Structures are given as structure tokens and as C-alpha cells.
Short mmCIF file of C-alpha atoms in Angstrom, two decimals:
data_model
loop_
_atom_site.label_atom_id
_atom_site.label_comp_id
_atom_site.label_asym_id
_atom_site.label_seq_id
_atom_site.Cartn_x
_atom_site.Cartn_y
_atom_site.Cartn_z
CA MET F 31 56.99 97.15 13.56
CA THR F 32 60.19 97.48 15.98
CA VAL F 33 63.21 94.77 16.10
CA ARG F 34 61.80 93.74 19.69
CA ASP F 35 58.40 92.76 17.96
CA ASN F 36 60.27 90.71 15.36
CA GLN F 37 62.02 88.65 17.99
CA HIS F 38 58.69 87.53 19.47
CA LYS F 39 57.19 86.15 16.01
CA GLY F 40 56.39 82.41 16.18
CA MET F 41 56.40 81.73 19.93
CA ALA F 42 52.59 80.90 20.11
CA LEU F 43 53.28 78.44 17.30
CA LEU F 44 56.09 76.94 19.39
CA VAL F 45 54.06 77.04 22.57
CA VAL F 46 51.08 75.24 20.78
CA VAL F 47 53.42 72.65 19.40
CA VAL F 48 54.97 71.99 22.92
CA LEU F 49 51.59 71.66 24.44
CA VAL F 50 50.14 69.45 21.69
CA MET F 51 53.27 67.09 21.91
CA LEU F 52 52.84 66.94 25.75
CA ILE F 53 49.24 66.08 25.64
CA SER F 54 50.05 63.37 23.04
CA LEU F 55 52.55 62.10 25.27
CA GLY F 56 49.98 61.96 27.97
CA ALA F 57 47.38 60.51 25.82
CA TYR F 58 50.03 57.86 24.78
CA ARG F 59 50.84 57.02 28.19
CA PHE F 60 46.92 56.72 29.16
CA SER F 61 46.58 54.74 26.05
CA PHE F 62 49.57 52.46 26.85
CA TYR F 63 48.44 52.18 30.45
CA MET F 64 44.86 51.41 29.53
CA GLU F 65 46.06 48.91 27.09
CA SER F 66 48.60 47.09 29.53
CA GLN F 67 45.72 47.16 32.02
CA TYR F 68 43.28 45.44 29.75
CA ARG F 69 46.04 42.76 28.88
CA VAL F 70 46.64 42.07 32.39
CA THR F 71 42.70 41.98 32.87
CA ARG F 72 42.27 39.55 29.95
CA THR F 73 45.25 37.29 31.28
CA ALA F 74 43.57 37.39 34.73
CA GLU F 75 40.41 36.55 33.17
CA GLU F 76 41.99 33.72 30.70
CA GLN F 77 43.58 32.35 34.20
CA VAL F 78 40.19 32.14 36.02
CA HIS F 79 38.65 30.39 32.79
CA ALA F 80 41.66 27.90 32.51
CA ARG F 81 41.35 27.21 36.42
CA LEU F 82 37.70 26.85 36.08
CA ALA F 83 38.23 24.34 33.06
CA ALA F 84 40.67 22.21 35.06
CA ILE F 85 38.19 22.11 38.23
CA SER F 86 35.57 21.20 35.80
CA GLY F 87 37.78 18.10 34.78
CA LEU F 88 38.23 17.22 38.44
CA GLU F 89 34.42 17.40 39.09
CA LEU F 90 33.90 15.29 36.36
CA ALA F 91 36.58 12.41 37.32
CA MET F 92 34.92 12.51 40.99
CA ALA F 93 31.40 12.13 39.69
CA ILE F 94 32.61 9.02 37.42
CA VAL F 95 34.70 7.50 40.19
CA GLU F 96 31.69 7.82 42.62
CA LEU F 97 29.51 5.52 40.22
CA PRO F 98 29.21 1.96 40.98
CA LEU F 99 31.69 -0.31 39.16
CA SER F 100 28.92 -1.69 36.73
CA GLN F 101 28.15 2.06 35.78
CA ARG F 102 31.59 2.71 35.26
CA VAL F 103 31.91 0.33 32.46
CA SER F 104 28.75 1.93 30.70
CA VAL F 105 30.80 5.36 30.37
CA GLY F 106 34.15 3.50 29.00
CA GLY F 107 36.10 2.87 31.95
CA LEU F 108 38.60 4.89 33.98
CA ALA F 109 41.99 3.84 32.68
CA ASN F 110 42.28 5.02 28.91
CA ASN F 111 39.33 6.49 27.79
CA ALA F 112 39.57 9.68 25.13
CA SER F 113 36.04 10.05 24.26
CA ALA F 114 35.30 10.78 28.01
CA PHE F 115 38.51 12.73 28.95
CA CYS F 116 40.08 14.08 26.18
CA ASP F 117 39.82 17.61 24.81
CA ILE F 118 36.19 18.21 26.53
CA ILE F 119 34.62 21.67 25.82
CA VAL F 120 33.30 23.50 29.03
CA SER F 121 30.34 25.21 27.56
CA ASP F 122 26.63 24.63 26.82
CA ALA F 123 26.88 26.08 23.24
CA PRO F 124 26.02 23.69 20.73
CA LEU F 125 28.30 22.91 17.67
CA SER F 126 28.30 25.14 14.61
CA LEU F 127 26.11 23.85 11.73
CA SER F 128 29.06 22.46 10.15
CA GLY F 129 29.79 20.22 13.25
CA ASP F 130 33.20 22.09 13.99
CA ARG F 131 34.29 22.61 17.52
CA ASP F 132 34.41 26.20 18.69
CA PRO F 133 38.02 27.21 18.64
CA ASN F 134 37.69 29.95 21.26
CA ALA F 135 35.68 27.47 23.99
CA TRP F 136 37.38 26.64 27.01
CA ARG F 137 38.30 22.81 27.71
CA PHE F 138 40.05 20.29 29.68
CA SER F 139 41.89 17.12 29.48
CA LEU F 140 42.43 14.58 32.19
CA VAL F 141 46.02 12.70 31.58
CA SER F 142 47.84 10.31 33.59
CA PRO F 143 51.43 8.43 32.90
CA LEU F 144 51.60 5.88 30.25
CA ALA F 145 51.53 2.35 31.95
CA ASN F 146 54.91 0.54 31.12
CA GLU F 147 53.58 -2.71 29.40
CA SER F 148 56.35 -5.08 30.30
CA THR F 149 55.43 -4.58 33.85
CA THR F 150 51.67 -4.03 34.06
CA GLY F 151 50.58 -5.74 30.74
CA ASN F 152 47.07 -4.67 30.92
CA LEU F 153 46.64 -0.92 29.75
CA PRO F 154 46.32 -0.27 26.33
CA THR F 155 49.59 1.38 24.36
CA ALA F 156 48.02 4.85 23.85
CA ALA F 157 51.18 6.75 23.48
CA SER F 158 50.68 9.58 21.03
CA SER F 159 53.20 10.03 18.54
CA ILE F 160 53.75 13.99 18.29
CA SER F 161 56.74 15.48 15.64
CA GLY F 162 58.52 12.54 15.83
CA SER F 163 58.56 12.01 19.81
CA THR F 164 56.67 9.80 21.88
CA LEU F 165 54.35 11.36 24.65
CA ALA F 166 53.91 9.10 27.33
CA ILE F 167 50.30 9.87 28.50
CA ARG F 168 47.05 8.29 28.45
CA PHE F 169 43.76 10.16 28.70
CA GLY F 170 42.51 8.60 32.07
CA LEU F 171 42.86 8.26 35.49
CA GLU F 172 45.94 6.46 37.41
CA ASN F 173 44.77 3.74 39.96
CA GLU F 174 46.33 4.41 43.41
CA SER F 175 45.35 0.97 44.57
CA ALA F 176 47.34 -0.76 42.18
CA LYS F 177 50.40 0.65 44.21
CA LEU F 178 51.55 -0.24 47.32
CA HIS F 179 49.81 1.79 50.18
CA ILE F 180 52.74 3.03 52.13
CA PRO F 181 50.88 2.77 55.73
CA THR F 182 49.67 -0.62 54.91
CA LEU F 183 53.33 -1.73 53.85
CA LEU F 184 54.71 -0.40 57.42
CA ALA F 185 51.82 -2.49 59.03
CA TRP F 186 53.29 -5.75 56.99
CA ASP F 187 56.53 -4.79 57.86
CA ARG F 188 55.70 -5.15 61.72
CA MET F 189 54.25 -8.61 60.92
CA LYS F 190 57.48 -9.41 59.61
CA PRO F 191 60.48 -7.27 59.93
CA GLY F 192 62.41 -6.49 56.76
CA HIS F 193 59.53 -7.00 54.49
CA ALA F 194 59.39 -3.30 53.87
CA ARG F 195 62.98 -2.76 53.22
CA LEU F 196 63.15 -5.93 50.94
CA THR F 197 59.79 -4.66 48.94
CA LEU F 198 61.24 -1.07 48.40
CA LEU F 199 64.62 -2.64 47.21
CA GLY F 200 62.72 -4.20 44.40
CA LEU F 201 61.16 -1.01 43.01
CA PRO F 202 62.75 0.82 39.99
CA GLY F 203 65.31 3.38 41.02
CA THR F 204 66.05 2.61 44.34
CA ASN F 205 69.05 1.38 46.23
CA GLU F 206 69.92 0.80 49.92
CA ALA F 207 71.08 4.08 50.67
CA ILE F 208 67.83 5.72 49.50
CA VAL F 209 65.69 3.09 51.03
CA ASP F 210 67.43 2.91 54.60
CA VAL F 211 67.14 6.77 55.24
CA TRP F 212 63.67 6.82 54.08
CA LEU F 213 62.97 3.88 56.34
CA ARG F 214 64.41 5.78 59.18
CA GLU F 215 62.35 8.92 58.44
CA LEU F 216 59.11 6.47 58.60
CA GLY F 217 59.97 5.37 61.83
CA VAL F 218 61.18 1.83 60.67
CA SER F 219 64.58 0.66 62.40
CA ASN F 220 67.09 -0.83 59.80
CA PRO F 221 70.66 -2.17 59.85
CA ILE F 222 72.37 1.15 58.97
CA ASN F 223 74.35 2.54 61.47
CA LYS F 224 74.20 6.12 63.14
CA GLN F 225 77.37 7.42 61.99
CA ASP F 226 76.38 6.43 57.94
CA ALA F 227 73.26 7.98 58.92
CA ALA F 228 74.29 11.22 59.80
CA SER F 229 76.67 11.57 56.71
CA ARG F 230 73.91 10.41 54.24
CA GLN F 231 70.77 12.33 55.74
CA SER F 232 71.58 15.73 53.74
CA ILE F 233 72.71 14.17 50.56
CA LEU F 234 70.12 11.70 50.17
CA ARG F 235 66.87 13.70 51.37
CA ASP F 236 67.17 15.23 47.77
CA ASP F 237 67.68 12.17 46.22
CA ILE F 238 64.59 10.66 47.88
CA LYS F 239 62.64 13.64 46.33
CA GLN F 240 64.03 12.98 43.07
CA ALA F 241 63.33 9.20 43.02
CA TRP F 242 59.63 9.76 44.26
CA PHE F 243 59.21 12.03 41.12
CA GLY F 244 61.82 10.40 38.95
CA GLY F 245 63.22 13.65 38.03
CA ASP F 246 60.04 14.74 36.39
CA LEU F 247 60.12 18.16 38.07
CA ASN F 248 57.02 19.76 35.91
CA GLN F 249 55.32 16.64 35.55
CA ASN F 250 54.59 16.32 32.01
CA TYR F 251 55.40 12.74 32.11
CA ARG F 252 58.62 13.00 30.45
CA LEU F 253 62.22 13.89 30.95
CA ASP F 254 63.05 17.17 29.30
CA PRO F 255 66.51 18.20 28.43
CA MET F 256 66.88 20.59 31.59
CA GLU F 257 65.79 17.89 33.74
CA ARG F 258 68.02 15.06 32.28
CA ARG F 259 70.96 17.83 33.12
CA LEU F 260 69.78 18.32 36.85
CA MET F 261 69.85 14.54 37.13
CA SER F 262 73.18 14.20 35.74
CA GLN F 263 74.53 17.27 37.83
CA ASN F 264 72.86 15.62 41.08
CA MET F 265 74.34 12.21 40.37
CA GLY F 266 77.69 13.50 40.01
CA THR F 267 77.45 15.62 43.20
CA ARG F 268 76.37 12.81 45.19
CA SER F 269 78.94 10.73 43.88
CA ALA F 270 81.74 13.12 44.84
CA GLN F 271 80.26 13.74 48.27
CA SER F 272 78.95 10.39 49.15
CA PRO F 273 81.30 7.12 49.34
CA VAL F 274 78.18 5.22 49.13
CA ASP F 275 77.18 3.81 45.68
CA SER F 276 73.76 5.56 45.10
CA SER F 277 73.00 4.34 41.45
CA PRO F 278 69.57 2.85 40.98
CA ASN F 279 69.18 -0.92 41.19
CA PRO F 280 69.99 -2.13 37.60
CA ALA F 281 67.96 -5.19 37.89
CA THR F 282 64.83 -2.99 38.38
CA ALA F 283 65.71 -0.01 36.47
CA VAL F 284 63.09 -0.46 33.43
CA SER F 285 63.11 3.01 32.02
CA PRO F 286 64.86 6.49 32.67
CA LEU F 287 61.74 7.56 34.28
CA SER F 288 60.45 5.26 36.92
CA PRO F 289 59.26 7.54 39.75
CA LEU F 290 58.27 5.98 42.89
CA GLN F 291 54.90 7.56 42.89
CA HIS F 292 53.98 5.28 40.29
CA TYR F 293 54.42 2.37 42.51
CA LEU F 294 53.64 3.77 46.09
CA THR F 295 50.65 5.98 47.59
CA TRP F 296 49.41 7.38 50.69
CA VAL F 297 45.93 6.97 49.68
CA SER F 298 44.20 3.64 48.45
CA GLY F 299 41.29 1.41 48.89
CA HIS F 300 37.72 0.43 47.59
CA ARG F 301 34.45 0.86 48.89
CA ASN F 302 32.97 -2.11 50.99
CA ARG F 303 30.09 -2.38 48.50
CA THR F 304 28.93 -4.76 45.46
CA ARG F 305 29.57 -4.30 41.85
CA ASN F 306 26.13 -2.68 41.67
CA GLY F 307 26.78 -0.34 44.65
CA THR F 308 24.71 -2.04 47.22
CA PRO F 309 25.65 -2.95 50.71
CA ARG F 310 27.79 -6.44 51.18
CA VAL F 311 26.64 -8.85 53.94
CA ASN F 312 28.87 -8.92 56.80
CA LEU F 313 29.65 -12.66 57.40
CA ASN F 314 31.01 -11.66 60.85
CA ASP F 315 28.06 -9.90 62.16
CA PRO F 316 27.48 -10.66 65.78
CA ASP F 317 23.54 -10.92 65.31
CA LEU F 318 23.16 -14.45 63.83
CA ALA F 319 19.53 -14.08 63.07
CA LYS F 320 19.86 -10.78 61.11
CA LEU F 321 22.65 -12.45 59.20
CA HIS F 322 20.56 -15.65 58.58
CA ARG F 323 17.72 -13.32 57.03
CA GLU F 324 20.27 -11.06 54.92
CA LEU F 325 22.06 -14.22 53.41
CA LEU F 326 18.71 -15.76 52.57
CA THR F 327 18.30 -12.65 50.26
CA ILE F 328 21.03 -13.66 48.18
CA TRP F 329 22.16 -17.75 48.85
CA PRO F 330 19.94 -20.92 48.98
CA LEU F 331 19.04 -22.26 52.55
CA GLU F 332 22.09 -24.74 52.39
CA ARG F 333 24.65 -22.20 51.93
CA VAL F 334 23.15 -19.74 54.70
CA ASN F 335 22.90 -22.46 57.05
CA PHE F 336 26.55 -23.76 56.78
CA VAL F 337 27.79 -20.18 57.40
CA ILE F 338 25.66 -20.01 60.58
CA ALA F 339 27.40 -23.49 61.48
CA MET F 340 30.93 -21.91 60.98
CA ARG F 341 30.15 -18.94 63.02
CA GLN F 342 28.70 -21.14 66.00
CA TYR F 343 31.33 -23.82 65.93
CA GLY F 344 34.37 -22.86 63.99
CA PRO F 345 35.98 -24.84 61.00
CA GLY F 346 36.47 -28.62 61.73
CA GLY F 347 39.24 -30.90 61.72
CA VAL F 348 38.33 -33.63 59.54
CA ALA F 349 39.36 -33.40 55.89
CA PRO F 350 36.43 -33.70 53.63
CA GLN F 351 38.05 -36.63 51.70
CA MET F 352 37.44 -38.84 54.57
CA ALA F 353 33.74 -39.38 53.66
CA SER F 354 34.15 -43.07 53.91
CA ALA F 355 35.33 -43.22 57.49
CA PRO F 356 33.57 -45.56 59.75
CA GLN F 357 33.61 -42.85 62.71
CA ILE F 358 32.42 -40.17 60.57
CA GLU F 359 28.58 -39.33 59.96
CA TRP F 360 27.65 -36.43 57.27
CA VAL F 361 24.97 -34.66 58.26
CA GLN F 362 22.59 -33.29 55.91
CA ASN F 363 19.85 -30.60 56.16
CA TRP F 364 21.31 -29.57 59.18
CA SER F 365 19.12 -26.53 60.73
CA PRO F 366 21.11 -24.01 63.00
CA ASP F 367 19.76 -22.69 66.39
CA LEU F 368 20.02 -18.95 66.07
CA SER F 369 19.80 -18.23 70.02
CA LYS F 370 23.14 -19.79 70.20
CA SER F 371 26.05 -17.16 70.17
CA ALA F 372 28.94 -16.91 67.60
CA ILE F 373 32.47 -18.36 68.73
CA TYR F 374 34.32 -17.71 65.28
CA SER F 375 35.05 -14.73 63.12
CA PHE F 376 35.79 -15.10 59.35
CA ARG F 377 39.36 -13.55 58.27
CA SER F 378 38.36 -14.17 54.59
CA ALA F 379 35.21 -15.38 52.70
CA LEU F 380 37.31 -17.97 51.08
CA GLU F 381 37.10 -19.94 54.36
CA LEU F 382 33.79 -21.23 53.40
CA VAL F 383 35.34 -23.08 50.30
CA GLY F 384 35.77 -26.97 50.99
CA GLU F 385 35.49 -26.50 54.74
CA VAL F 386 33.76 -28.90 57.19
CA VAL F 387 32.07 -27.97 60.64
CA ASP F 388 32.38 -30.66 63.57
CA LEU F 389 28.99 -30.68 65.37
CA PRO F 390 28.99 -31.42 69.21
CA PRO F 391 27.22 -34.47 70.60
CA GLY F 392 23.90 -34.35 70.56
CA ILE F 393 23.54 -31.42 67.92
CA GLY F 394 22.45 -32.17 64.19
CA SER F 395 20.44 -34.72 62.63
CA ASN F 396 20.64 -37.01 59.50
CA GLU F 397 17.26 -37.45 57.54
CA SER F 398 18.62 -40.62 55.43
CA SER F 399 19.43 -42.55 58.54
CA GLY F 400 16.90 -41.27 60.70
CA LYS F 401 19.32 -40.64 63.80
CA THR F 402 18.46 -37.48 66.02
CA GLY F 403 20.53 -36.32 69.16
CA THR F 404 22.89 -39.06 69.22
CA THR F 405 25.81 -38.96 71.88
CA THR F 406 27.86 -41.61 70.39
CA SER F 407 31.40 -41.17 69.78
CA VAL F 408 30.96 -40.74 66.15
CA LYS F 409 31.93 -37.32 64.76
CA ARG F 410 29.22 -35.73 63.20
CA ILE F 411 30.10 -33.33 60.31
CA VAL F 412 28.40 -30.82 58.13
CA ARG F 413 30.23 -30.19 54.73
CA SER F 414 30.55 -27.06 53.13
CA PRO F 415 27.99 -26.53 50.10
CA PHE F 416 30.90 -24.34 48.47
CA SER F 417 32.82 -27.13 46.68
CA SER F 418 36.73 -26.93 46.58
CA ASP F 419 36.48 -28.38 43.05
CA LEU F 420 38.08 -25.68 40.62
CA SER F 421 35.62 -26.43 37.80
CA ASP F 422 32.67 -25.78 40.65
CA ALA F 423 34.41 -22.84 42.42
CA ARG F 424 34.77 -20.86 39.03
CA ASN F 425 30.96 -20.99 38.92
CA TYR F 426 30.43 -19.25 42.34
CA LEU F 427 33.69 -17.73 43.45
CA GLY F 428 33.11 -14.19 41.49
CA SER F 429 29.60 -13.92 43.07
CA LEU F 430 30.95 -15.07 46.78
CA LEU F 431 33.46 -12.50 46.81
CA ASP F 432 31.32 -9.82 45.53
CA THR F 433 28.41 -9.89 47.57
CA VAL F 434 29.94 -11.01 51.21
CA THR F 435 32.57 -9.26 53.32
CA VAL F 436 34.45 -10.15 56.68
CA ASP F 437 34.69 -6.46 57.52
CA SER F 438 32.33 -4.03 59.11
CA SER F 439 34.08 -1.08 57.93
CA PRO F 440 32.56 0.98 55.05
CA ALA F 441 35.82 1.04 52.93
CA SER F 442 38.56 -1.58 52.68
CA ILE F 443 42.09 0.41 52.77
CA GLY F 444 45.40 -0.82 51.64
CA ARG F 445 44.62 -3.91 49.23
CA VAL F 446 46.45 -3.90 46.28
CA ASP F 447 44.51 -4.18 42.69
CA ALA F 448 45.63 -7.09 41.27
CA SER F 449 44.24 -6.32 37.96
CA GLU F 450 46.36 -3.25 37.38
CA ALA F 451 49.39 -3.76 39.85
CA PRO F 452 52.69 -3.79 38.12
CA PHE F 453 54.85 -6.73 38.91
CA GLU F 454 57.11 -4.73 41.51
CA VAL F 455 53.96 -4.01 43.43
CA LEU F 456 52.65 -7.57 43.44
CA ALA F 457 55.97 -8.77 44.28
CA GLY F 458 55.57 -6.94 47.68
CA VAL F 459 52.50 -8.78 48.74
CA PRO F 460 53.10 -10.97 51.79
CA GLY F 461 52.96 -14.45 50.82
CA MET F 462 53.49 -13.67 47.09
CA ASP F 463 56.67 -15.13 45.35
CA LEU F 464 58.21 -13.69 42.20
CA THR F 465 57.03 -16.42 39.90
CA LEU F 466 53.31 -16.25 41.03
CA ALA F 467 53.62 -12.33 40.61
CA GLN F 468 54.83 -12.78 36.89
CA ARG F 469 52.20 -15.59 36.42
CA ILE F 470 49.61 -12.89 37.28
CA VAL F 471 50.90 -10.32 35.04
CA GLN F 472 50.96 -12.63 32.32
CA LEU F 473 47.76 -14.06 32.81
CA ARG F 474 45.75 -10.83 32.64
CA SER F 475 47.42 -9.75 29.50
CA GLU F 476 46.63 -13.13 27.85
CA ALA F 477 43.53 -12.39 25.33
CA SER F 478 42.29 -15.96 26.09
CA ASN F 479 41.75 -14.98 29.91
CA THR F 480 38.25 -13.12 29.75
CA ARG F 481 37.14 -14.26 33.24
CA ARG F 482 37.45 -10.89 34.65
CA THR F 483 34.92 -9.33 32.70
CA GLU F 484 32.53 -11.98 32.01
CA ASP F 485 31.70 -13.13 35.35
CA GLY F 486 30.77 -9.29 35.77
CA THR F 487 31.90 -9.16 39.41
CA ASP F 488 35.61 -7.34 39.25
CA THR F 489 36.56 -9.56 42.10
CA ILE F 490 40.05 -11.62 42.28
CA ALA F 491 38.00 -14.87 41.32
CA TRP F 492 39.92 -14.81 37.81
CA LEU F 493 43.19 -15.68 39.99
CA VAL F 494 42.36 -19.13 40.13
CA ASP F 495 43.87 -19.57 37.14
CA ALA F 496 47.12 -18.30 38.37
CA MET F 497 47.09 -20.55 41.63
CA ASP F 498 45.35 -22.99 43.79
CA LEU F 499 42.54 -22.07 46.27
CA THR F 500 44.69 -22.95 48.99
CA LYS F 501 47.07 -20.13 47.94
CA LEU F 502 44.33 -17.77 46.97
CA LYS F 503 42.81 -18.22 50.46
CA GLU F 504 46.19 -16.92 51.74
CA LEU F 505 46.52 -13.98 49.61
CA GLU F 506 43.04 -12.78 49.49
CA PRO F 507 43.05 -10.27 52.58
CA TYR F 508 45.82 -8.43 50.70
CA LEU F 509 44.43 -8.45 47.20
CA SER F 510 41.32 -6.93 45.51
CA SER F 511 40.30 -6.28 41.65
CA ARG F 512 38.70 -2.97 42.26
CA SER F 513 39.42 0.80 43.57
CA ASP F 514 37.69 3.91 44.51
CA VAL F 515 41.16 5.88 44.82
CA TYR F 516 42.59 7.48 41.63
CA SER F 517 44.87 10.12 40.77
CA VAL F 518 44.91 12.56 37.59
CA GLN F 519 46.37 15.55 35.98
CA SER F 520 43.64 17.91 34.95
CA ILE F 521 44.43 20.70 32.23
CA GLY F 522 42.37 23.55 31.35
CA TYR F 523 43.31 25.65 28.25
CA ARG F 524 41.89 27.21 25.13
CA ASP F 525 45.10 27.32 22.37
CA ASN F 526 48.64 27.57 22.62
CA ARG F 527 48.59 31.35 23.37
CA SER F 528 46.06 31.62 26.17
CA ALA F 529 46.69 30.70 29.76
CA VAL F 530 46.86 27.21 30.88
CA TYR F 531 46.05 25.57 34.32
CA ARG F 532 47.56 22.27 35.52
CA MET F 533 46.89 20.59 38.67
CA THR F 534 47.03 16.91 40.08
CA ALA F 535 45.10 15.59 42.58
CA THR F 536 44.24 12.23 44.35
CA ILE F 537 40.45 11.54 44.14
CA ASP F 538 39.24 9.51 47.24
CA ALA F 539 35.76 7.77 46.66
CA CYS F 540 36.02 5.28 49.27
CA GLU F 541 33.59 7.11 51.11
CA ILE F 542 30.49 9.23 49.15
CA PRO F 543 31.01 12.01 48.44
CA ALA F 544 34.50 11.58 46.96
CA GLN F 545 37.09 13.93 48.63
CA LEU F 546 40.20 15.50 46.87
CA ARG F 547 43.41 14.94 48.12
CA ASN F 548 47.09 15.85 47.45
CA SER F 549 46.21 18.80 45.17
CA LYS F 550 48.88 20.58 43.49
CA VAL F 551 49.47 22.97 40.89
CA TRP F 552 52.08 22.57 38.19
CA HIS F 553 51.69 25.22 35.58
CA ALA F 554 54.08 27.39 37.21
CA TRP F 555 56.81 25.26 35.80
CA ASP F 556 55.61 25.21 32.14
CA ARG F 557 52.64 24.76 30.01
CA GLY F 558 53.85 21.02 30.22
CA PHE F 559 51.72 19.92 27.17
CA SER F 560 50.69 21.46 23.66
CA VAL F 561 47.04 21.80 22.71
CA GLU F 562 48.37 19.57 19.66
CA GLN F 563 49.45 16.91 22.49
CA LEU F 564 46.18 17.11 24.25
CA THR F 565 43.84 16.45 21.49
CA ASP F 566 45.80 13.93 19.35
CA SER F 567 43.97 11.19 20.30
CA LYS F 568 40.41 12.76 20.33
CA PRO F 569 38.09 10.51 18.22
#
């Protein structure tokens, strides 16, 4: 063997080693690439599952809101119902033999911010204590009709200029600068001059957004440390740039987190139907013969005839207590001529209470005296069968307000739900004073006040315990005790490591089928809630 041959010994082994290493690196690269693609695919699949779970939660909420009021009660209600809205598995698979829930199943929870007890006084305190911190959520839906409907508030301001400004200044977290700029953007004139408006506009637009969300940028219904720092920085910047005092109203700042979106809304209302979902009878129906027939299905003849008398002749000018006056003859068993057209329209069904109708000369009869068709100067009066005596009114007011309406539209928009509205919202209703608003809040929180549920009508009839009938007649066009518009956050999840999908939406069921409005996605900020928080109140 020559020296040249000895120099090439081992080359083949070296080449093989290099080739094996290159092949191994290629295989490792392929394996790493395939594993990363698998992880991406699994993540995308989990995101789809989480999204579908969250959408399933909204579908459930929509189905329940579409139910008549009487059926919502049977499922536990909407405000705070952990059994229906907390940690619901999205699967047809049965429970295991031990009864345990599948830890790998996708699920959803429907959450809303916990109401402030000092103002609403009617929702249960369902805060969950997690690791020493209070989680301000409840498993249920947020009533949008318990807020001030912004378009309706602007309509009230047109009737009484300045009403919107005073109402907004009474809400937590507001001040004159924010309210004036916002009203200008909404097209409402206010005392702010043009120079101040120009200097404030760029500064306060961000403040309006911050006031709307209350600083809760990720919508987990609490102020996280980062959000508190941002609020402090924004307040410091605003103070340095603007000479205007932009601090919140100290008289109404009830908590660090009081977003305007808990007091104001762009969508609210309820279906113009009875508690059981049947159509109400429209007292202002132009066809009096049809109205007479429909009312006979729910009321006795005496009540029906008085409605027709009101429509044909309008309310009278004689006080009911003048029964003994010699120039008045009280007509009983009056029968209407249904061919006569209506000249009067009701503004509220409560106008029937304690009212009288003056019959024209020659109209009416009195069986007790035998007089008919008289043309004397004696006034002939028909008395309302709806007594204004409170003891009697409590027996029929709920049914009256539930079964009839004065509006032919399919939904009533903008009325404030007095059964859940915060004090600040009630105070913004036209004709409502602060003392009466506080009385309503106190009344509905009292354990002894069970009329709202006992009368089975979900109307404002229970408010007779807070005010007299005259005031109730004045406020009835602005108030209700029901809602078909709710907002909620639906969260689709599986565990603390898998993907999560969070979205908020407003469910508008004023017409069937219900519509989703103002949908927004929030999980891009962060998870918002841990699985333990979303399952803490599960029975």
C-alpha cells in the first residue's frame, strides 16, 4: 500500500457521517415544522371551538329573551341565573358514570357586571370571591331598558330644553366639560361657547370614551392595574392641557368603576304584548265595533262601554265626587252607538281610572228613573267602572296595564324599566323628582313588597305604593316593568391553557326573531377571566 492510499483512508466514513447529520437535520427540521403546523392547526381548531361555544351562549340567551315573560320565570329569570348561564357544556355527550363533568368539553358562561346595590337595590349580591379579590360579575343578562335610551332622552330634551344636560350631569363619572362636548356631538345646543368648545374637543373625546367604558378597556368588569395606571396618566395629561376642572362629579361618583354604558343605551324597549305573549288590545283602534268585540273577550260589558264612551265623547269636566249635585244625572247601563266615530285618543290606559264622560243632550238613559232622550239642562254623566280608590285599584291595575295598550306599534321603545333602573336613571325621567326616585328604589328592595310578583303581570301597578294615581298617570308613558332588550358577554372556553373567545352583544327581541346588535370581540386584549372565576358559582 502506498502513502497516497493511506491518505484516503476514512473518507467514506466521514462522508457518511456528514450525510447522516444532514439527513438528521433535515428530518428534525421537517419534524419541527410539522409539529409547529400541528400546533397552529390545533390552536386554530381550539379558537373555532371557543368561538362556536361563545356563539352557542348567545343563541341560548336569544332563545330565552324571545320567550314570553311568564315562561322566563320558569327557567329562573335573566338577571342572575347560574344554573342556566354558568359553565354550560356544549356537547351532547352524557355525564360519566360518576356524574363528573368532562374536563375536555367546551363550554360557555354568560356574564354581566354586578349591579350596584346602593342604586338598584333589587339584584342579588352574587359577587364571587376569588383568591381574596372580589369579582364583580353575575351569571345573567344586563337589562338595557333599565337604562336611559339616548334617542328618547334627546326627544325629552326637545320637549323641555336642558333636560338632557341635567340628566347626564347626574350620572356617575360625568362633568360639565364631558357632557357639553358630547351633547354638541349629538346635535344638542348648550351654553358652552365656541372658543371653549374648540380647545376642549380634542382633549375630551378620549374622556368621553373613557367615561363610557369606565376605564375598563378589556371589559372584565374590574379595573386592572394597567387600566388604573392609564386612567391616572390620562387624568394627569388632561389637567396639564386643560384649565377646565374635568374631575368626576363627587356627588354621583359611587365607585371607581361607573361606566356610562351601565346608565345609557342606544337600544331598549319591549314587545307590545301581554305577559303570556298574546297581543294587547289597542284602546285607540279606529274601528270601535272591532274594539268593542275585542274588549268583551277580556272585560265585562260595563268597562267596555265606558271605553267606547271615552273614545266617542272624551273625558268629562265634572269631578266624580259631585255625585249629589242636583244638575247632574249619573247614567247607568249606557249602551253606545258603535256607528259613531271616535274623537278622542288615549295617551295612557290609566286615563280610564276615576274618569267621567259627559254625554251630549239627548244621549243616554237611566233605568232607575225611566228618563230617556231628555234635552234638559241637566248634565248626563257616565262614571268610570275603574275606581280611583287605591284599595280597589290594586285589584285591577296590573291586569289593566298588561292587557291593553294605547299604541299600535309592535314594540314600545325608550320606556325605563322601573323594576331595575338605578336611582340616577329614574331621576332622569320627566316628571320624576329625586325623592320619588329614591322611594321607588327603596320600595322594590323591601322584602315586604311582593306585589310585583304576586299580581303576575310585570307592570308598573306596584308603583301605587310609591305615589298616588295622579302622579302614576303622569309618569306611566315613560315607565315600564319589563324589557325585551338585554346585553351580555358570552365566553367560550375549555381550560386555562386552551383558547378563549369573549364577545359582548345586545340582544334586541322587540320583534321576533331576536337580533344581535353592537357585537364586539374582547379576547384579543386578554382572557379576562379564569376558568375558576367562570365556574365559581356553579351549583
